[in-house]
Amino acid sequence: MAGEYAFVMKDLRKVVPPKREILRGIWLSFFHGAKIGVLGANGAGKSTLLRIMAGVDTDFLGEAFPAAGLRIGFMPQEPQLDPAKDVRGNVEEGVAETRALLTRFEAISAKLGEPLEADEMEKLLE
């Protein structure tokens, strides 16, 4: 049965302290290529359901499994921030790669404004 479905949940239940049941009796299965949506009020368990489907949350009762070989991507609702850094430090970490590219671009642009021999220009553009 599971081979024909992209994902299956059977009688899924999630309880958080102190004995608060946020998911109860979830049964679902959907085919490969299906487009699904998860709707519900704030606190209804939508994010928890998606974390379980992604394999990030494994503390639940019941069954939840993707088809063999299926890869599931997951982008958390809240970013994982470094508590040792302030807001600026966390933002700078997030844009560090882009900032490094811009710094390199600016350095190359400045060099290209100088008189260069052909071989120096080629080396610069590598």
Tab-separated table of C-alpha atoms in Angstrom:
chain	number	residue	atom	x	y	z
A	1	MET	CA	0.000	0.000	0.000
A	2	ALA	CA	2.701	2.543	0.985
A	3	GLY	CA	4.597	2.075	-2.294
A	4	GLU	CA	1.911	3.812	-4.325
A	5	TYR	CA	1.772	6.824	-1.991
A	6	ALA	CA	4.325	9.607	-1.617
A	7	PHE	CA	3.580	9.922	2.095
A	8	VAL	CA	1.457	8.069	4.653
A	9	MET	CA	0.347	8.889	8.203
A	10	LYS	CA	-1.561	6.401	10.315
A	11	ASP	CA	-3.319	7.351	13.532
A	12	LEU	CA	-0.772	10.071	14.260
A	13	ARG	CA	-0.898	11.684	17.671
A	14	LYS	CA	1.312	14.385	19.180
A	15	VAL	CA	1.195	15.338	22.845
A	16	VAL	CA	3.219	18.167	24.396
A	17	PRO	CA	3.628	18.953	28.096
A	18	PRO	CA	1.569	19.129	30.169
A	19	LYS	CA	-0.511	16.473	28.373
A	20	ARG	CA	-1.718	18.867	25.654
A	21	GLU	CA	-2.785	16.916	22.578
A	22	ILE	CA	-2.065	19.049	19.515
A	23	LEU	CA	-2.558	16.342	16.873
A	24	ARG	CA	-4.990	13.478	17.291
A	25	GLY	CA	-6.006	10.642	15.003
A	26	ILE	CA	-4.435	11.975	11.800
A	27	TRP	CA	-4.775	9.588	8.875
A	28	LEU	CA	-3.549	10.719	5.486
A	29	SER	CA	-1.912	9.494	2.342
A	30	PHE	CA	-1.271	11.248	-0.913
A	31	PHE	CA	0.009	10.256	-4.311
A	32	HIS	CA	3.270	11.320	-5.935
A	33	GLY	CA	2.832	14.706	-7.612
A	34	ALA	CA	-0.134	15.664	-5.430
A	35	LYS	CA	-0.459	19.290	-4.380
A	36	ILE	CA	-1.565	19.554	-0.771
A	37	GLY	CA	-2.244	22.380	1.638
A	38	VAL	CA	-2.369	22.413	5.421
A	39	LEU	CA	-4.966	24.783	6.851
A	40	GLY	CA	-5.897	25.537	10.422
A	41	ALA	CA	-6.127	28.158	13.120
A	42	ASN	CA	-3.099	29.439	15.023
A	43	GLY	CA	-1.835	26.720	17.334
A	44	ALA	CA	-3.741	23.971	15.526
A	45	GLY	CA	-0.560	21.971	14.831
A	46	LYS	CA	0.176	22.809	11.187
A	47	SER	CA	3.886	23.447	11.750
A	48	THR	CA	4.160	20.388	13.971
A	49	LEU	CA	2.547	18.248	11.276
A	50	LEU	CA	5.040	19.533	8.687
A	51	ARG	CA	8.006	18.959	11.034
A	52	ILE	CA	6.844	15.375	11.518
A	53	MET	CA	6.483	14.884	7.757
A	54	ALA	CA	10.013	16.251	7.238
A	55	GLY	CA	11.420	13.892	9.866
A	56	VAL	CA	12.541	16.791	12.074
A	57	ASP	CA	10.124	15.861	14.884
A	58	THR	CA	10.194	12.152	15.727
A	59	ASP	CA	8.503	12.332	19.125
A	60	PHE	CA	4.956	11.260	18.233
A	61	LEU	CA	2.638	8.265	18.416
A	62	GLY	CA	1.382	6.443	15.342
A	63	GLU	CA	3.130	6.143	12.001
A	64	ALA	CA	4.436	8.713	9.532
A	65	PHE	CA	6.635	7.724	6.619
A	66	PRO	CA	7.525	8.844	3.103
A	67	ALA	CA	7.835	6.478	0.159
A	68	ALA	CA	11.187	4.741	-0.119
A	69	GLY	CA	13.770	7.046	-1.675
A	70	LEU	CA	11.626	10.173	-1.384
A	71	ARG	CA	13.559	13.252	-0.258
A	72	ILE	CA	11.723	15.847	1.785
A	73	GLY	CA	12.955	19.417	2.123
A	74	PHE	CA	11.929	21.564	5.051
A	75	MET	CA	12.392	25.247	5.775
A	76	PRO	CA	11.603	26.096	9.385
A	77	GLN	CA	9.079	28.783	10.164
A	78	GLU	CA	11.518	30.431	12.566
A	79	PRO	CA	15.212	30.822	11.695
A	80	GLN	CA	17.839	29.224	13.924
A	81	LEU	CA	19.675	32.208	15.383
A	82	ASP	CA	22.946	32.216	17.308
A	83	PRO	CA	22.028	33.315	20.853
A	84	ALA	CA	25.612	34.527	21.405
A	85	LYS	CA	25.149	37.158	18.675
A	86	ASP	CA	23.038	40.284	18.585
A	87	VAL	CA	20.565	41.022	15.774
A	88	ARG	CA	23.226	42.599	13.566
A	89	GLY	CA	25.583	39.658	14.086
A	90	ASN	CA	22.889	37.148	13.095
A	91	VAL	CA	21.938	39.172	10.016
A	92	GLU	CA	25.588	39.536	8.991
A	93	GLU	CA	26.011	35.778	9.288
A	94	GLY	CA	23.038	35.289	6.983
A	95	VAL	CA	24.404	37.610	4.309
A	96	ALA	CA	28.113	36.794	4.718
A	97	GLU	CA	28.384	34.906	1.425
A	98	THR	CA	26.726	37.708	-0.542
A	99	ARG	CA	28.804	40.326	1.236
A	100	ALA	CA	32.022	38.411	0.369
A	101	LEU	CA	30.992	38.316	-3.305
A	102	LEU	CA	30.296	42.055	-3.294
A	103	THR	CA	33.652	42.770	-1.657
A	104	ARG	CA	35.416	40.690	-4.314
A	105	PHE	CA	33.422	42.427	-7.079
A	106	GLU	CA	34.378	45.856	-5.727
A	107	ALA	CA	38.062	44.887	-5.541
A	108	ILE	CA	38.040	43.589	-9.127
A	109	SER	CA	36.162	46.681	-10.340
A	110	ALA	CA	38.719	48.949	-8.691
A	111	LYS	CA	41.593	47.031	-10.311
A	112	LEU	CA	39.916	47.194	-13.725
A	113	GLY	CA	39.936	50.977	-13.409
A	114	GLU	CA	43.730	50.916	-13.300
A	115	PRO	CA	46.028	50.507	-16.306
A	116	LEU	CA	46.628	46.748	-16.708
A	117	GLU	CA	48.548	44.562	-19.110
A	118	ALA	CA	46.431	41.994	-20.978
A	119	ASP	CA	47.787	39.054	-18.957
A	120	GLU	CA	47.123	40.909	-15.665
A	121	MET	CA	43.540	41.550	-16.751
A	122	GLU	CA	43.037	37.880	-17.707
A	123	LYS	CA	44.419	36.749	-14.346
A	124	LEU	CA	42.145	39.186	-12.536
A	125	LEU	CA	39.058	37.858	-14.321
A	126	GLU	CA	39.759	34.211	-13.480
